[in-house]
CSV table of C-alpha atoms in Angstrom, one decimal:
chain,number,residue,atom,x,y,z
A,1,MET,CA,20.7,27.3,-24.9
A,2,ALA,CA,20.5,23.7,-24.8
A,3,SER,CA,23.2,21.5,-26.1
A,4,ILE,CA,23.2,17.7,-26.7
A,5,GLN,CA,26.7,17.6,-26.1
A,6,ALA,CA,26.3,19.2,-22.8
A,7,PRO,CA,24.2,17.1,-20.1
A,8,HIS,CA,25.2,19.2,-17.4
A,9,ASP,CA,23.6,22.2,-18.9
A,10,PRO,CA,20.4,22.6,-16.6
A,11,SER,CA,18.7,25.1,-19.1
A,12,GLY,CA,18.1,22.1,-21.9
A,13,ASP,CA,15.3,20.0,-21.9
A,14,LYS,CA,16.5,17.7,-24.6
A,15,ILE,CA,19.8,15.1,-24.8
A,16,ALA,CA,21.3,12.9,-27.3
A,17,ALA,CA,21.5,9.3,-26.0
A,18,SER,CA,24.9,9.3,-26.7
A,19,GLN,CA,25.9,12.1,-24.1
A,20,VAL,CA,23.7,10.4,-21.4
A,21,SER,CA,26.1,7.4,-21.6
A,22,GLY,CA,29.1,8.1,-19.9
A,23,THR,CA,27.7,10.5,-17.4
A,24,ALA,CA,28.7,10.0,-13.7
A,25,VAL,CA,26.2,8.4,-11.1
A,26,PHE,CA,26.3,9.4,-7.3
A,27,ASP,CA,24.7,8.3,-4.1
A,28,PRO,CA,22.5,10.8,-2.5
A,29,ALA,CA,25.9,11.5,-0.5
A,30,GLY,CA,27.5,12.6,-3.3
A,31,GLU,CA,30.1,9.5,-3.6
A,32,LYS,CA,30.6,8.4,-7.6
A,33,LEU,CA,29.0,5.1,-7.9
A,34,GLY,CA,29.9,4.5,-11.5
A,35,GLN,CA,28.3,5.6,-14.7
A,36,VAL,CA,25.5,5.3,-17.5
A,37,TYR,CA,26.7,2.7,-19.7
A,38,ASP,CA,23.9,2.7,-22.4
A,39,ILE,CA,20.1,3.2,-22.1
A,40,VAL,CA,16.9,1.0,-22.8
A,41,ILE,CA,14.1,2.3,-24.7
A,42,ASP,CA,10.9,1.5,-26.0
A,43,LYS,CA,11.2,0.1,-29.7
A,44,VAL,CA,7.5,1.2,-30.5
A,45,SER,CA,6.7,4.3,-28.0
A,46,GLY,CA,10.2,5.2,-27.8
A,47,GLN,CA,10.3,5.8,-24.0
A,48,THR,CA,13.3,5.3,-22.3
A,49,ASP,CA,12.5,2.5,-19.7
A,50,TYR,CA,15.9,2.0,-18.1
A,51,ALA,CA,19.4,3.3,-17.4
A,52,VAL,CA,21.8,1.0,-17.4
A,53,LEU,CA,24.7,1.9,-14.7
A,54,SER,CA,28.3,0.2,-14.9
A,55,PHE,CA,30.2,0.1,-11.6
A,56,GLY,CA,33.5,-1.4,-10.5
A,57,GLY,CA,35.7,-3.2,-12.5
A,58,PHE,CA,38.8,-1.6,-14.6
A,59,LEU,CA,38.3,-0.9,-18.2
A,60,GLY,CA,35.3,-3.0,-18.5
A,61,ILE,CA,36.9,-6.2,-16.9
A,62,GLY,CA,35.0,-7.3,-14.1
A,63,ASP,CA,31.9,-4.4,-14.6
A,64,ARG,CA,28.8,-5.3,-13.4
A,65,TYR,CA,25.5,-3.5,-15.3
A,66,HIS,CA,22.6,-2.6,-13.4
A,67,PRO,CA,19.4,-1.6,-15.2
A,68,LEU,CA,17.2,0.9,-13.3
A,69,PRO,CA,14.1,2.6,-14.2
A,70,TRP,CA,15.1,6.2,-15.9
A,71,GLN,CA,12.8,7.8,-13.2
A,72,GLN,CA,15.3,6.7,-10.6
A,73,LEU,CA,17.8,9.0,-12.1
A,74,GLN,CA,17.8,12.7,-10.9
A,75,TYR,CA,20.0,15.3,-13.1
A,76,HIS,CA,22.2,16.9,-10.5
A,77,THR,CA,23.7,20.3,-11.6
A,78,ARG,CA,26.4,20.8,-9.2
A,79,LEU,CA,27.7,17.5,-9.2
A,80,GLY,CA,27.5,17.0,-13.0
A,81,GLY,CA,25.9,13.7,-13.0
A,82,TYR,CA,23.3,11.9,-12.2
A,83,VAL,CA,22.0,11.1,-8.6
A,84,VAL,CA,20.2,7.6,-7.6
A,85,ASP,CA,18.4,7.0,-4.2
A,86,MET,CA,20.7,4.0,-3.1
A,87,ASN,CA,24.2,3.6,-1.6
A,88,ARG,CA,26.8,1.2,-3.1
A,89,ALA,CA,25.5,-1.3,-0.5
A,90,GLN,CA,21.9,-1.4,-1.9
A,91,LEU,CA,22.8,-1.2,-5.4
A,92,GLU,CA,25.2,-4.6,-4.9
A,93,THR,CA,22.1,-6.5,-4.0
A,94,ALA,CA,20.1,-5.0,-6.9
A,95,PRO,CA,19.5,-6.8,-10.1
A,96,HIS,CA,22.5,-6.9,-12.3
A,97,TYR,CA,24.2,-8.9,-14.9
A,98,ASP,CA,27.7,-9.6,-15.9
A,99,ALA,CA,29.6,-8.1,-19.0
A,100,ASP,CA,29.0,-11.4,-20.8
A,101,ASP,CA,25.1,-11.3,-21.0
A,102,ILE,CA,25.3,-7.2,-22.0
A,103,GLY,CA,23.9,-8.4,-25.2
A,104,ARG,CA,21.0,-10.2,-23.9
A,105,TRP,CA,17.8,-8.1,-22.7
A,106,SER,CA,14.1,-10.2,-22.1
A,107,GLY,CA,11.2,-9.6,-20.7
A,108,GLY,CA,12.2,-11.2,-17.5
A,109,HIS,CA,15.3,-8.7,-17.1
A,110,SER,CA,12.0,-5.8,-17.1
A,111,ARG,CA,10.1,-7.8,-14.5
A,112,ALA,CA,13.1,-8.6,-12.3
A,113,VAL,CA,14.1,-4.5,-12.3
A,114,ASP,CA,10.5,-3.5,-12.3
A,115,ALA,CA,9.7,-5.8,-9.3
A,116,TYR,CA,12.9,-4.9,-7.2
A,117,TYR,CA,12.5,-1.1,-7.9
A,118,ASP,CA,8.6,-1.3,-7.2
A,119,GLY,CA,9.6,-3.0,-4.2
A,120,GLY,CA,10.9,0.2,-2.6
A,121,ILE,CA,14.6,1.8,-2.1
A,122,THR,CA,14.0,4.3,0.7
A,123,PRO,CA,17.5,5.8,1.4
A,124,GLY,CA,19.7,4.4,4.0
A,125,GLY,CA,17.0,1.9,4.0
A,126,GLY,CA,17.5,-2.0,4.2
A,127,ASP,CA,17.7,-4.1,1.0
A,128,ALA,CA,14.3,-4.7,-0.8
A,129,GLY,CA,15.1,-8.5,-0.8
A,130,LEU,CA,14.4,-8.9,-4.3
A,131,GLY,CA,17.0,-9.3,-6.9
A,132,SER,CA,20.0,-10.4,-5.1
A,133,ALA,CA,20.9,-13.1,-7.5
A,134,PRO,CA,22.2,-12.0,-11.0
A,135,ILE,CA,19.8,-11.9,-13.8
A,136,ARG,CA,20.1,-14.7,-16.2
B,1,MET,CA,14.0,-13.4,-26.5
B,2,ALA,CA,14.6,-9.8,-26.7
B,3,SER,CA,18.1,-8.5,-27.6
B,4,ILE,CA,19.4,-5.2,-26.8
B,5,GLN,CA,22.0,-6.0,-29.5
B,6,ALA,CA,19.7,-7.4,-32.0
B,7,PRO,CA,17.6,-4.7,-33.5
B,8,HIS,CA,16.3,-6.4,-36.1
B,9,ASP,CA,14.9,-8.7,-33.7
B,10,PRO,CA,11.0,-8.4,-34.3
B,11,SER,CA,9.9,-10.4,-30.7
B,12,GLY,CA,11.9,-8.0,-28.7
B,13,ASP,CA,9.9,-4.7,-27.6
B,14,LYS,CA,13.0,-2.8,-26.0
B,15,ILE,CA,16.5,-1.6,-27.7
B,16,ALA,CA,19.5,-0.4,-26.5
B,17,ALA,CA,20.1,3.5,-27.7
B,18,SER,CA,23.7,2.4,-28.8
B,19,GLN,CA,22.1,-0.2,-30.9
B,20,VAL,CA,19.6,2.2,-32.7
B,21,SER,CA,22.8,4.3,-33.8
B,22,GLY,CA,23.9,2.8,-36.9
B,23,THR,CA,20.9,1.3,-38.3
B,24,ALA,CA,20.1,1.7,-41.4
B,25,VAL,CA,17.3,4.1,-42.8
B,26,PHE,CA,15.1,3.1,-46.0
B,27,ASP,CA,12.6,5.0,-48.4
B,28,PRO,CA,9.4,3.2,-48.7
B,29,ALA,CA,10.9,1.7,-51.9
B,30,GLY,CA,13.7,0.0,-50.1
B,31,GLU,CA,16.2,2.4,-51.3
B,32,LYS,CA,19.0,3.0,-48.5
B,33,LEU,CA,18.9,7.0,-47.2
B,34,GLY,CA,21.5,6.7,-44.4
B,35,GLN,CA,21.3,5.6,-40.9
B,36,VAL,CA,20.4,6.5,-37.6
B,37,TYR,CA,23.2,8.8,-35.7
B,38,ASP,CA,22.2,9.3,-32.6
B,39,ILE,CA,18.8,9.7,-30.9
B,40,VAL,CA,17.3,12.9,-28.9
B,41,ILE,CA,15.4,12.3,-25.7
B,42,ASP,CA,13.9,14.4,-23.0
B,43,LYS,CA,15.6,14.5,-20.3
B,44,VAL,CA,12.7,14.3,-17.2
B,45,SER,CA,10.2,12.0,-19.3
B,46,GLY,CA,12.7,10.0,-21.1
B,47,GLN,CA,10.7,10.3,-24.1
B,48,THR,CA,12.5,9.9,-27.3
B,49,ASP,CA,11.7,12.9,-29.2
B,50,TYR,CA,13.9,12.8,-32.1
B,51,ALA,CA,16.1,10.1,-34.5
B,52,VAL,CA,18.8,12.3,-35.9
B,53,LEU,CA,19.1,10.5,-39.1
B,54,SER,CA,22.7,11.0,-40.9
B,55,PHE,CA,22.8,11.3,-45.1
B,56,GLY,CA,25.7,11.3,-47.6
B,57,GLY,CA,29.2,12.4,-46.9
B,58,PHE,CA,32.3,9.9,-46.5
B,59,LEU,CA,33.6,8.6,-43.1
B,60,GLY,CA,31.6,12.1,-41.5
B,61,ILE,CA,32.8,14.7,-43.8
B,62,GLY,CA,29.9,16.1,-45.6
B,63,ASP,CA,27.7,14.4,-43.5
B,64,ARG,CA,23.9,16.3,-42.7
B,65,TYR,CA,22.1,15.5,-40.0
B,66,HIS,CA,18.2,15.5,-40.0
B,67,PRO,CA,16.2,15.2,-37.0
B,68,LEU,CA,13.2,13.2,-37.7
B,69,PRO,CA,10.4,12.9,-35.3
B,70,TRP,CA,10.6,9.4,-33.6
B,71,GLN,CA,7.0,8.1,-34.6
B,72,GLN,CA,8.2,9.1,-38.4
B,73,LEU,CA,10.7,5.4,-38.0
B,74,GLN,CA,8.8,2.3,-38.7
B,75,TYR,CA,11.1,-0.7,-38.2
B,76,HIS,CA,11.1,-3.1,-41.2
B,77,THR,CA,12.3,-6.6,-40.1
B,78,ARG,CA,13.1,-7.9,-43.5
B,79,LEU,CA,14.8,-5.0,-44.4
B,80,GLY,CA,16.6,-4.8,-40.9
B,81,GLY,CA,16.3,-1.1,-40.9
B,82,TYR,CA,14.0,1.5,-40.3
B,83,VAL,CA,11.8,3.3,-43.0
B,84,VAL,CA,10.6,6.6,-43.1
B,85,ASP,CA,7.6,7.8,-45.3
B,86,MET,CA,9.8,10.6,-47.6
B,87,ASN,CA,12.2,9.8,-50.5
B,88,ARG,CA,15.7,11.6,-51.1
B,89,ALA,CA,14.7,14.2,-52.6
B,90,GLN,CA,11.8,15.3,-49.7
B,91,LEU,CA,14.4,14.4,-47.2
B,92,GLU,CA,17.2,17.0,-48.4
B,93,THR,CA,14.7,19.7,-48.0
B,94,ALA,CA,13.8,18.7,-44.6
B,95,PRO,CA,15.5,20.4,-41.4
B,96,HIS,CA,19.0,19.6,-41.3
B,97,TYR,CA,22.2,20.7,-39.7
B,98,ASP,CA,25.8,20.4,-40.8
B,99,ALA,CA,28.7,18.3,-38.6
B,100,ASP,CA,29.8,21.3,-37.6
B,101,ASP,CA,26.7,22.0,-35.7
B,102,ILE,CA,26.2,18.8,-34.1
B,103,GLY,CA,26.8,19.9,-30.4
B,104,ARG,CA,24.0,22.1,-30.6
B,105,TRP,CA,20.1,21.4,-29.8
B,106,SER,CA,17.8,24.7,-29.3
B,107,GLY,CA,14.3,24.8,-28.7
B,108,GLY,CA,14.4,26.3,-32.3
B,109,HIS,CA,15.4,23.1,-33.6
B,110,SER,CA,12.6,21.3,-31.7
B,111,ARG,CA,10.4,23.9,-33.4
B,112,ALA,CA,11.5,24.1,-36.9
B,113,VAL,CA,11.5,19.6,-37.0
B,114,ASP,CA,8.2,19.6,-35.6
B,115,ALA,CA,6.4,22.4,-37.8
B,116,TYR,CA,8.0,20.6,-40.9
B,117,TYR,CA,6.6,16.9,-40.0
B,118,ASP,CA,3.4,18.1,-38.5
B,119,GLY,CA,2.7,20.2,-41.8
B,120,GLY,CA,2.5,16.7,-42.8
B,121,ILE,CA,4.8,14.8,-45.4
B,122,THR,CA,2.9,12.5,-47.7
B,123,PRO,CA,4.6,9.7,-49.7
B,124,GLY,CA,5.4,11.0,-53.1
B,125,GLY,CA,3.8,14.2,-52.5
B,126,GLY,CA,5.9,17.3,-52.7
B,127,ASP,CA,7.9,19.7,-50.5
B,128,ALA,CA,6.1,21.3,-47.3
B,129,GLY,CA,7.5,24.3,-48.4
B,130,LEU,CA,9.1,24.2,-44.5
B,131,GLY,CA,12.2,24.0,-43.1
B,132,SER,CA,14.2,23.8,-46.7
B,133,ALA,CA,17.0,26.0,-45.2
B,134,PRO,CA,19.8,24.6,-42.6
B,135,ILE,CA,19.1,25.0,-38.9
B,136,ARG,CA,21.2,27.4,-37.0
């Protein structure tokens, strides 16, 4: 049986948004990078466009927030979390914003994130050269 | 500018899931029915399939949770919340579960909810005759 409280349940095809938040995120080598902070959905269609990952910091202080296209996240049953096809170094150069900016989301955010990931992240590959600046 | 913290911002097309939760829900006459408790998304596609509304009770005690297809919710700028095309009486006969069952979501839930709303709720109309029993 699926369970909205058990994101690690491989048999369920639905999950509550509140349960996605807090789920761990790993790199392809299984190293924990951070966790899902929130998801961003389209108001009309209801499509989940981005998962916002939080990395680093301590108790939210110094955290950085990285929006990734939802399709970048693959659920991994054994790890009990999502795997993204990026390592920590790649993620650090990806579009992000600081805790003070968490309240804002603009079309510019979407374009920056889309451009970065459409540019192609390859496992172990180099920096795509976009989005190294924080999102403002 | 859109803002993930401002679900009442009509100019934004994106919203954080955490901000959908807690947003008020009204009937077509503008009477407040309750609020969004959570949303249920498809793990793979990321599509928001259901908004779970909470009604009644006090501080979560005695609350009942009604999953509605996402498309049933229309955002209303002036009210600052979502409007559903049902009144309180109709909602009370719609598929729901109690607080103790909040942790479970099964294919049966989806089928019950889909069958009820596909059956057609018309404003001011009668009970569609489905889903009057709690979801188990």
